[in-house]
Amino acid sequence: MSSFSNYNFHGQKALVRVDFNVPLDEHFNITDDTRMRATIPTIKKILGDGGKVILMSHFGRPKGGPEDKYSLKHLVKHLYGLLNADGHEPATNVFFADDCIGEQAYITASMLRNGEVLLLENLRFYKEEEKGDTGFAEKLSKLGDVYVNDAFGTAHRAHASTAVIAQFFPADKKMFGLLMEGEVMSAEKVLHQSEKPFTAIIGGAKVSDKILIIENLLEKATDIIIGGGMAYTFMKARGGKIGNSLCEDDRLQTALDILEKAKQKNVSIHLPEDSVLADKFDANANTNISPSDAIPDGWMGLDIGPKAIGIFSEVIKKSKTILWNGPMGVFEMEKFQAGTKSVALAVADATASGAFSLVGGGDSVAAVNQFNLADKVSYVSTGGGAMLEYFEGKVLPGIAAIQNA
Ligand code: AMP
């Protein structure tokens, strides 16, 4: 693989896999363009070198053929705006090809001039994309001289454009883009070069979604903080009373196994000593506080309590490496957001004192954004599913296809 930053793209057609799977409203307005913005530095570096950029992406879930509502043509104007926001002259041209392979795509790609951009139509209009079809990947590969993967969000999928395509480029003509490079470097730093103490903060609704990540982290972390709805399955497994709190009864044994394994491996597991209770799952519910293993009938734990906040914050502030995935409570409701907010502040404090902190997974990212702390942590990952699988210890096809070349 080549280093993106050191590569000179002058005169080269760079075929860049991006994740432009942004949400649209019913009038085709983009309601959150984070994913598009995230990849602009990669595009600008190529254009700045005097290269040509050919962008390919998936968009929504079409049923295997063209559908207007899933056409990437709806994004062209916005992309033009993002690339020309600084008002530079001459403006960067953005063209659109209404197919991602075939004659028109090839002709448009070959006619691009240095400094121009072509956006190809949705890759998922071909079912071959998700099947990882080699023939389809080879056709795509013909569009560019160099392959750049900047789509971390789909790195855990062995799709034609994210993994299979890499085999059609020599080792020095395939590389990660800046976004993907940042994601991979941050994730590797946490998983393979972590300075100790290393605290993993795992929250969210379900134990079943997080078992693999916890098991893998038992091999790496010194401390694991468990909060959110999943904590109550652990509480019940240890014989506690959890009222109406979330619980996965079929995971009680799993929870006990995790606690036992942690003991053997000398990893400290921190469960919330107390909880903020609600008498119903509602933003206006009556609230109370109790020990997390003595929740009265008719009440449910919707956030970690003040004692838990104190203990968790201490552990976090002593850490040198922090990984955070999943909220501590129902942070979408104001009454139950103190736990998640306090944890976010503790992560920010630790980062200010020199810790490396990585926040990933949809809801914890939403939380740091909501509390305006995104720039106070070391790295905010854009890839929810991909990041989870990486920390579960799985090989991500999109990373392997480039790293192992
Ligand atoms: P996940 O997608 O598994 O990370 O879960 C995130 C969701 O878990 C968020 O929508 C939270 O509102 C929810 N959640 C966190 N804590 C609790 C809790 N104690 N009870 C119910 N839901 C929770």
Short mmCIF file of C-alpha atoms and ligand atoms in Angstrom, two decimals:
data_model
loop_
_atom_site.label_atom_id
_atom_site.label_comp_id
_atom_site.label_asym_id
_atom_site.label_seq_id
_atom_site.Cartn_x
_atom_site.Cartn_y
_atom_site.Cartn_z
CA MET A 1 0.00 0.00 0.00
CA SER A 2 1.09 3.58 -0.59
CA SER A 3 0.90 6.50 1.80
CA PHE A 4 -1.84 8.83 0.64
CA SER A 5 -0.14 11.97 1.95
CA ASN A 6 3.12 11.20 0.15
CA TYR A 7 1.51 10.25 -3.14
CA ASN A 8 1.53 12.77 -5.97
CA PHE A 9 -1.78 12.49 -7.85
CA HIS A 10 -0.82 14.86 -10.65
CA GLY A 11 -2.51 13.75 -13.87
CA GLN A 12 -3.83 10.60 -12.20
CA LYS A 13 -7.44 9.43 -12.17
CA ALA A 14 -8.06 8.59 -8.52
CA LEU A 15 -10.99 6.23 -8.02
CA VAL A 16 -12.13 7.08 -4.52
CA ARG A 17 -14.60 4.94 -2.55
CA VAL A 18 -16.47 7.27 -0.22
CA ASP A 19 -19.43 6.85 2.10
CA PHE A 20 -22.00 9.37 0.87
CA ASN A 21 -24.86 7.48 2.46
CA VAL A 22 -26.35 10.65 3.95
CA PRO A 23 -29.95 11.10 5.15
CA LEU A 24 -32.32 13.07 2.88
CA ASP A 25 -35.72 14.59 3.65
CA GLU A 26 -38.72 14.14 1.33
CA HIS A 27 -37.56 17.08 -0.82
CA PHE A 28 -34.10 15.53 -1.32
CA ASN A 29 -32.43 17.99 1.04
CA ILE A 30 -29.51 16.53 2.95
CA THR A 31 -30.33 16.64 6.65
CA ASP A 32 -26.86 15.67 7.91
CA ASP A 33 -23.83 15.99 5.63
CA THR A 34 -21.20 14.83 8.14
CA ARG A 35 -20.17 11.89 5.96
CA MET A 36 -19.67 14.09 2.92
CA ARG A 37 -17.70 16.70 4.85
CA ALA A 38 -15.50 14.00 6.38
CA THR A 39 -14.05 13.07 3.01
CA ILE A 40 -13.53 16.57 1.56
CA PRO A 41 -9.87 16.79 2.75
CA THR A 42 -9.10 13.60 0.79
CA ILE A 43 -10.73 14.95 -2.36
CA LYS A 44 -9.00 18.31 -1.99
CA LYS A 45 -5.56 16.78 -1.57
CA ILE A 46 -5.97 14.90 -4.88
CA LEU A 47 -7.30 17.98 -6.66
CA GLY A 48 -4.56 20.11 -5.12
CA ASP A 49 -1.94 17.79 -6.62
CA GLY A 50 -3.55 18.28 -10.04
CA GLY A 51 -5.31 14.93 -10.03
CA LYS A 52 -8.78 13.88 -11.17
CA VAL A 53 -11.29 12.48 -8.68
CA ILE A 54 -13.83 9.79 -9.52
CA LEU A 55 -16.13 9.20 -6.58
CA MET A 56 -18.09 6.03 -5.99
CA SER A 57 -20.49 5.35 -3.13
CA HIS A 58 -23.50 3.36 -2.05
CA PHE A 59 -26.67 5.23 -1.12
CA GLY A 60 -29.66 3.81 0.73
CA ARG A 61 -31.00 0.34 0.13
CA PRO A 62 -32.21 0.05 -3.46
CA LYS A 63 -33.64 -3.32 -4.37
CA GLY A 64 -30.97 -4.13 -6.94
CA GLY A 65 -31.84 -1.73 -9.76
CA PRO A 66 -32.03 2.02 -10.39
CA GLU A 67 -34.54 3.94 -8.22
CA ASP A 68 -34.79 7.71 -8.46
CA LYS A 69 -34.96 8.26 -4.72
CA TYR A 70 -31.64 6.47 -4.28
CA SER A 71 -29.87 8.32 -7.07
CA LEU A 72 -26.66 10.07 -6.09
CA LYS A 73 -27.58 12.86 -8.51
CA HIS A 74 -29.43 14.44 -5.56
CA LEU A 75 -26.04 15.07 -3.90
CA VAL A 76 -24.21 16.76 -6.79
CA LYS A 77 -25.21 20.32 -5.94
CA HIS A 78 -24.28 19.93 -2.30
CA LEU A 79 -20.95 18.34 -3.19
CA TYR A 80 -20.25 21.26 -5.52
CA GLY A 81 -21.01 23.65 -2.66
CA LEU A 82 -18.72 21.84 -0.23
CA LEU A 83 -15.83 21.75 -2.72
CA ASN A 84 -16.22 25.40 -3.63
CA ALA A 85 -17.13 26.82 -0.23
CA ASP A 86 -13.87 28.79 -0.04
CA GLY A 87 -14.69 30.61 -3.30
CA HIS A 88 -11.45 29.64 -5.04
CA GLU A 89 -11.05 30.32 -8.75
CA PRO A 90 -11.46 28.57 -11.04
CA ALA A 91 -14.28 26.69 -9.31
CA THR A 92 -14.01 22.91 -9.09
CA ASN A 93 -16.28 21.27 -11.66
CA VAL A 94 -18.40 18.35 -10.50
CA PHE A 95 -19.81 15.99 -13.15
CA PHE A 96 -22.25 13.15 -12.69
CA ALA A 97 -22.41 9.84 -14.55
CA ASP A 98 -25.79 8.14 -14.35
CA ASP A 99 -24.19 4.73 -14.17
CA CYS A 100 -21.16 3.52 -12.22
CA ILE A 101 -19.90 1.25 -15.01
CA GLY A 102 -20.60 1.16 -18.75
CA GLU A 103 -19.69 3.38 -21.65
CA GLN A 104 -20.91 6.74 -20.35
CA ALA A 105 -19.03 6.34 -17.07
CA TYR A 106 -15.82 5.39 -18.87
CA ILE A 107 -16.06 8.19 -21.40
CA THR A 108 -16.84 10.82 -18.76
CA ALA A 109 -14.01 9.55 -16.57
CA SER A 110 -11.52 9.61 -19.44
CA MET A 111 -12.54 13.16 -20.42
CA LEU A 112 -11.97 14.57 -16.92
CA ARG A 113 -9.35 17.27 -16.74
CA ASN A 114 -6.92 17.71 -13.87
CA GLY A 115 -8.71 19.28 -10.90
CA GLU A 116 -12.18 17.98 -11.87
CA VAL A 117 -14.54 15.64 -10.05
CA LEU A 118 -16.89 12.97 -11.31
CA LEU A 119 -19.53 11.38 -9.09
CA LEU A 120 -20.69 7.97 -10.26
CA GLU A 121 -24.23 6.68 -9.79
CA ASN A 122 -25.11 4.51 -6.77
CA LEU A 123 -23.05 1.30 -6.68
CA ARG A 124 -25.95 -0.59 -5.12
CA PHE A 125 -28.00 -0.28 -8.29
CA TYR A 126 -26.01 -3.42 -9.08
CA LYS A 127 -26.58 -6.37 -6.78
CA GLU A 128 -23.04 -7.42 -7.67
CA GLU A 129 -21.74 -4.67 -5.37
CA GLU A 130 -22.90 -6.25 -2.11
CA LYS A 131 -22.17 -9.74 -3.40
CA GLY A 132 -18.54 -8.74 -3.83
CA ASP A 133 -18.65 -9.83 -7.47
CA THR A 134 -15.16 -9.96 -8.97
CA GLY A 135 -16.24 -9.13 -12.54
CA PHE A 136 -18.10 -6.03 -11.35
CA ALA A 137 -15.12 -4.97 -9.23
CA GLU A 138 -12.84 -5.36 -12.24
CA LYS A 139 -15.15 -3.16 -14.36
CA LEU A 140 -15.09 -0.46 -11.67
CA SER A 141 -11.31 -0.69 -11.41
CA LYS A 142 -10.95 0.27 -15.08
CA LEU A 143 -12.23 3.77 -14.25
CA GLY A 144 -9.15 4.85 -12.30
CA ASP A 145 -5.37 4.66 -12.27
CA VAL A 146 -5.20 4.66 -8.46
CA TYR A 147 -7.64 3.27 -5.89
CA VAL A 148 -8.30 5.21 -2.69
CA ASN A 149 -10.58 3.80 0.00
CA ASP A 150 -12.00 6.51 2.25
CA ALA A 151 -15.15 4.71 3.37
CA PHE A 152 -14.48 3.43 6.89
CA GLY A 153 -18.22 3.03 7.49
CA THR A 154 -18.32 0.12 5.04
CA ALA A 155 -14.86 -1.32 5.77
CA HIS A 156 -16.44 -4.32 7.51
CA ARG A 157 -18.17 -5.39 4.30
CA ALA A 158 -16.44 -7.46 1.63
CA HIS A 159 -18.21 -5.59 -1.15
CA ALA A 160 -16.92 -5.14 -4.70
CA SER A 161 -15.97 -1.48 -4.28
CA THR A 162 -14.69 -1.68 -0.69
CA ALA A 163 -12.48 -4.76 -0.78
CA VAL A 164 -12.59 -6.94 -3.91
CA ILE A 165 -11.56 -4.11 -6.24
CA ALA A 166 -8.16 -3.67 -4.54
CA GLN A 167 -6.76 -6.79 -6.22
CA PHE A 168 -6.91 -5.00 -9.59
CA PHE A 169 -4.42 -2.34 -8.52
CA PRO A 170 -0.70 -2.88 -7.86
CA ALA A 171 0.51 -2.36 -4.28
CA ASP A 172 1.74 1.17 -4.94
CA LYS A 173 -1.58 2.23 -6.50
CA LYS A 174 -3.95 1.46 -3.63
CA MET A 175 -4.20 3.32 -0.38
CA PHE A 176 -6.43 4.64 2.38
CA GLY A 177 -7.74 8.19 2.09
CA LEU A 178 -7.20 10.63 4.94
CA LEU A 179 -10.43 9.76 6.75
CA MET A 180 -9.81 6.03 6.58
CA GLU A 181 -6.16 6.52 7.55
CA GLY A 182 -7.22 8.49 10.64
CA GLU A 183 -9.77 5.85 11.61
CA VAL A 184 -7.36 2.95 11.17
CA MET A 185 -4.51 4.68 12.98
CA SER A 186 -6.72 5.65 15.94
CA ALA A 187 -8.25 2.21 16.21
CA GLU A 188 -4.83 0.52 16.00
CA LYS A 189 -3.44 2.85 18.62
CA VAL A 190 -6.18 1.85 21.04
CA LEU A 191 -6.17 -1.85 20.31
CA HIS A 192 -2.48 -2.55 19.73
CA GLN A 193 -0.43 0.27 21.24
CA SER A 194 -2.52 1.35 24.20
CA GLU A 195 -0.78 3.06 27.06
CA LYS A 196 -2.07 1.73 30.38
CA PRO A 197 -4.32 2.21 32.28
CA PHE A 198 -6.67 1.50 29.36
CA THR A 199 -10.35 2.01 30.19
CA ALA A 200 -13.11 0.83 27.90
CA ILE A 201 -16.50 2.42 28.54
CA ILE A 202 -19.27 0.27 27.16
CA GLY A 203 -22.90 1.31 27.35
CA GLY A 204 -26.10 1.15 25.38
CA ALA A 205 -29.17 -0.97 25.50
CA LYS A 206 -28.20 -4.57 25.01
CA VAL A 207 -25.58 -6.94 26.37
CA SER A 208 -26.09 -9.20 23.37
CA ASP A 209 -24.80 -6.51 20.99
CA LYS A 210 -21.67 -5.93 23.04
CA ILE A 211 -20.58 -9.38 24.20
CA LEU A 212 -17.93 -9.85 21.53
CA ILE A 213 -16.41 -6.43 22.06
CA ILE A 214 -16.28 -6.93 25.85
CA GLU A 215 -14.70 -10.36 25.45
CA ASN A 216 -12.03 -9.00 23.14
CA LEU A 217 -11.37 -6.03 25.40
CA LEU A 218 -10.83 -8.36 28.35
CA GLU A 219 -7.56 -9.20 26.59
CA LYS A 220 -6.54 -5.56 26.21
CA ALA A 221 -8.06 -3.23 28.79
CA THR A 222 -7.18 -2.74 32.44
CA ASP A 223 -10.65 -1.39 33.32
CA ILE A 224 -14.07 -1.87 31.75
CA ILE A 225 -16.91 0.44 32.73
CA ILE A 226 -20.33 -0.97 31.96
CA GLY A 227 -23.28 1.41 31.95
CA GLY A 228 -26.58 1.90 30.15
CA GLY A 229 -29.40 -0.61 29.95
CA MET A 230 -26.97 -3.51 29.65
CA ALA A 231 -25.71 -2.99 33.21
CA TYR A 232 -28.96 -4.38 34.66
CA THR A 233 -28.47 -7.80 33.13
CA PHE A 234 -25.18 -7.92 35.09
CA MET A 235 -26.95 -6.70 38.24
CA LYS A 236 -29.62 -9.36 38.00
CA ALA A 237 -27.05 -12.06 37.20
CA ARG A 238 -25.30 -11.19 40.48
CA GLY A 239 -28.56 -11.64 42.36
CA GLY A 240 -29.68 -8.00 42.42
CA LYS A 241 -33.26 -6.68 42.19
CA ILE A 242 -33.70 -4.54 39.07
CA GLY A 243 -37.46 -3.78 38.99
CA ASN A 244 -38.59 -3.09 35.42
CA SER A 245 -35.12 -2.20 34.11
CA LEU A 246 -33.98 -3.59 30.77
CA CYS A 247 -32.79 -7.16 31.11
CA GLU A 248 -31.85 -9.97 28.78
CA ASP A 249 -32.70 -13.06 30.79
CA ASP A 250 -31.05 -15.32 28.23
CA ARG A 251 -27.74 -13.52 28.83
CA LEU A 252 -27.51 -13.86 32.61
CA GLN A 253 -24.98 -16.68 32.36
CA THR A 254 -22.99 -14.72 29.76
CA ALA A 255 -22.80 -11.80 32.16
CA LEU A 256 -21.52 -14.07 34.95
CA ASP A 257 -18.96 -15.61 32.58
CA ILE A 258 -17.69 -12.14 31.66
CA LEU A 259 -17.33 -11.19 35.34
CA GLU A 260 -15.47 -14.43 36.05
CA LYS A 261 -13.14 -14.05 33.06
CA ALA A 262 -12.38 -10.48 34.09
CA LYS A 263 -11.35 -11.70 37.54
CA GLN A 264 -9.01 -14.29 36.02
CA LYS A 265 -7.46 -11.72 33.73
CA ASN A 266 -7.16 -9.07 36.40
CA VAL A 267 -9.40 -6.63 34.54
CA SER A 268 -11.52 -4.41 36.81
CA ILE A 269 -15.16 -4.30 35.76
CA HIS A 270 -17.00 -1.25 37.07
CA LEU A 271 -20.78 -1.51 37.24
CA PRO A 272 -22.93 1.47 38.32
CA GLU A 273 -23.35 1.39 42.07
CA ASP A 274 -26.53 3.46 41.89
CA SER A 275 -29.08 4.45 39.24
CA VAL A 276 -31.52 7.21 38.38
CA LEU A 277 -34.90 5.50 38.35
CA ALA A 278 -38.08 6.30 36.46
CA ASP A 279 -41.61 5.05 37.09
CA LYS A 280 -42.15 4.79 33.34
CA PHE A 281 -40.11 5.08 30.13
CA ASP A 282 -41.00 8.68 29.52
CA ALA A 283 -39.28 12.07 29.43
CA ASN A 284 -41.71 13.32 32.11
CA ALA A 285 -41.57 10.27 34.36
CA ASN A 286 -41.20 10.63 38.13
CA THR A 287 -37.62 9.94 39.16
CA ASN A 288 -35.76 8.52 42.13
CA ILE A 289 -32.33 7.20 43.01
CA SER A 290 -31.46 3.79 44.43
CA PRO A 291 -28.64 1.25 44.47
CA SER A 292 -28.60 -0.45 41.06
CA ASP A 293 -29.11 -3.88 42.68
CA ALA A 294 -32.07 -2.81 44.85
CA ILE A 295 -34.49 -1.20 42.43
CA PRO A 296 -38.05 -1.30 43.79
CA ASP A 297 -40.83 -2.97 41.81
CA GLY A 298 -42.50 -0.58 39.39
CA TRP A 299 -39.28 1.40 38.76
CA MET A 300 -36.61 1.11 36.11
CA GLY A 301 -33.03 2.35 35.88
CA LEU A 302 -32.65 4.83 33.03
CA ASP A 303 -29.31 6.40 33.95
CA ILE A 304 -26.32 5.82 36.19
CA GLY A 305 -26.63 7.57 39.57
CA PRO A 306 -24.43 10.17 41.32
CA LYS A 307 -22.20 7.63 43.13
CA ALA A 308 -21.59 5.78 39.87
CA ILE A 309 -20.77 9.07 38.14
CA GLY A 310 -18.17 9.82 40.84
CA ILE A 311 -16.52 6.39 40.63
CA PHE A 312 -16.60 6.17 36.82
CA SER A 313 -15.17 9.69 36.49
CA GLU A 314 -12.26 8.82 38.80
CA VAL A 315 -11.42 5.71 36.78
CA ILE A 316 -11.64 7.63 33.51
CA LYS A 317 -9.49 10.51 34.71
CA LYS A 318 -6.69 8.12 35.73
CA SER A 319 -6.64 6.49 32.27
CA LYS A 320 -4.08 6.95 29.54
CA THR A 321 -6.16 5.26 26.84
CA ILE A 322 -9.95 5.43 26.60
CA LEU A 323 -12.39 3.74 24.27
CA TRP A 324 -16.04 4.75 24.56
CA ASN A 325 -18.93 3.00 22.87
CA GLY A 326 -22.53 3.44 23.99
CA PRO A 327 -24.35 5.89 26.31
CA MET A 328 -24.69 5.48 30.08
CA GLY A 329 -28.43 6.05 30.05
CA VAL A 330 -31.36 7.30 28.01
CA PHE A 331 -29.48 10.50 27.19
CA GLU A 332 -32.09 11.49 24.61
CA MET A 333 -34.30 12.49 27.59
CA GLU A 334 -33.03 15.38 29.70
CA LYS A 335 -33.79 13.74 33.04
CA PHE A 336 -31.57 10.80 32.18
CA GLN A 337 -28.61 12.42 30.49
CA ALA A 338 -26.43 13.40 33.47
CA GLY A 339 -24.55 10.08 33.46
CA THR A 340 -23.62 10.22 29.78
CA LYS A 341 -22.75 13.90 30.01
CA SER A 342 -20.53 13.39 33.08
CA VAL A 343 -18.72 10.51 31.41
CA ALA A 344 -18.21 12.67 28.31
CA LEU A 345 -16.76 15.45 30.48
CA ALA A 346 -14.47 13.00 32.29
CA VAL A 347 -13.22 11.70 28.92
CA ALA A 348 -12.58 15.29 27.83
CA ASP A 349 -10.69 15.99 31.09
CA ALA A 350 -8.54 12.89 30.72
CA THR A 351 -7.79 13.87 27.13
CA ALA A 352 -6.74 17.34 28.22
CA SER A 353 -4.33 15.62 30.65
CA GLY A 354 -2.73 13.60 27.86
CA ALA A 355 -4.88 10.48 27.45
CA PHE A 356 -5.75 9.19 23.98
CA SER A 357 -9.54 8.88 23.68
CA LEU A 358 -11.53 7.30 20.90
CA VAL A 359 -15.31 7.65 20.79
CA GLY A 360 -17.23 5.48 18.39
CA GLY A 361 -20.65 4.01 17.77
CA GLY A 362 -23.66 6.03 16.70
CA ASP A 363 -25.10 6.97 20.08
CA SER A 364 -21.92 7.91 21.91
CA VAL A 365 -20.92 10.05 18.92
CA ALA A 366 -24.37 11.69 19.03
CA ALA A 367 -23.82 12.28 22.76
CA VAL A 368 -20.41 13.99 22.44
CA ASN A 369 -21.84 16.14 19.65
CA GLN A 370 -24.90 17.02 21.73
CA PHE A 371 -22.67 18.12 24.63
CA ASN A 372 -20.29 19.99 22.28
CA LEU A 373 -17.34 17.88 23.33
CA ALA A 374 -16.37 16.36 19.98
CA ASP A 375 -13.25 18.51 19.71
CA LYS A 376 -12.23 17.70 23.29
CA VAL A 377 -11.66 14.00 22.62
CA SER A 378 -8.79 12.63 20.54
CA TYR A 379 -10.84 10.97 17.83
CA VAL A 380 -14.51 10.56 16.96
CA SER A 381 -15.03 7.56 14.72
CA THR A 382 -17.46 7.82 11.80
CA GLY A 383 -17.97 4.09 11.42
CA GLY A 384 -20.39 2.55 13.91
CA GLY A 385 -20.64 -1.04 12.72
CA ALA A 386 -17.12 -1.07 11.30
CA MET A 387 -15.65 0.20 14.52
CA LEU A 388 -17.56 -2.31 16.62
CA GLU A 389 -16.31 -5.18 14.46
CA TYR A 390 -12.75 -3.87 14.61
CA PHE A 391 -12.86 -3.85 18.40
CA GLU A 392 -14.44 -7.29 18.41
CA GLY A 393 -11.10 -8.36 16.96
CA LYS A 394 -12.40 -9.13 13.48
CA VAL A 395 -10.42 -8.53 10.32
CA LEU A 396 -12.16 -5.81 8.30
CA PRO A 397 -12.08 -6.72 4.59
CA GLY A 398 -11.77 -3.06 3.50
CA ILE A 399 -8.67 -2.61 5.64
CA ALA A 400 -7.11 -5.99 4.87
CA ALA A 401 -7.53 -5.54 1.10
CA ILE A 402 -5.20 -2.57 1.22
CA GLN A 403 -2.90 -3.37 4.14
CA ASN A 404 -2.10 -6.90 3.04
CA ALA A 405 -1.20 -6.00 -0.50
P1 AMP B 1 -26.93 0.95 21.64
O1 AMP B 1 -27.45 1.21 20.25
O2 AMP B 1 -26.97 -0.49 22.05
O3 AMP B 1 -25.59 1.60 21.91
O4 AMP B 1 -27.99 1.62 22.61
C1 AMP B 1 -28.23 2.98 22.65
C2 AMP B 1 -29.57 3.20 23.24
O5 AMP B 1 -29.63 2.64 24.52
C3 AMP B 1 -29.91 4.67 23.41
O6 AMP B 1 -30.98 4.99 22.57
C4 AMP B 1 -30.30 4.81 24.87
O7 AMP B 1 -31.46 5.56 25.07
C5 AMP B 1 -30.56 3.38 25.29
N1 AMP B 1 -30.33 3.18 26.72
C6 AMP B 1 -29.25 3.51 27.43
N2 AMP B 1 -29.44 3.22 28.72
C7 AMP B 1 -30.66 2.70 28.85
C8 AMP B 1 -31.41 2.21 29.95
N3 AMP B 1 -30.92 2.22 31.19
N4 AMP B 1 -32.65 1.75 29.70
C9 AMP B 1 -33.14 1.73 28.46
N5 AMP B 1 -32.47 2.18 27.36
C10 AMP B 1 -31.24 2.66 27.56
#
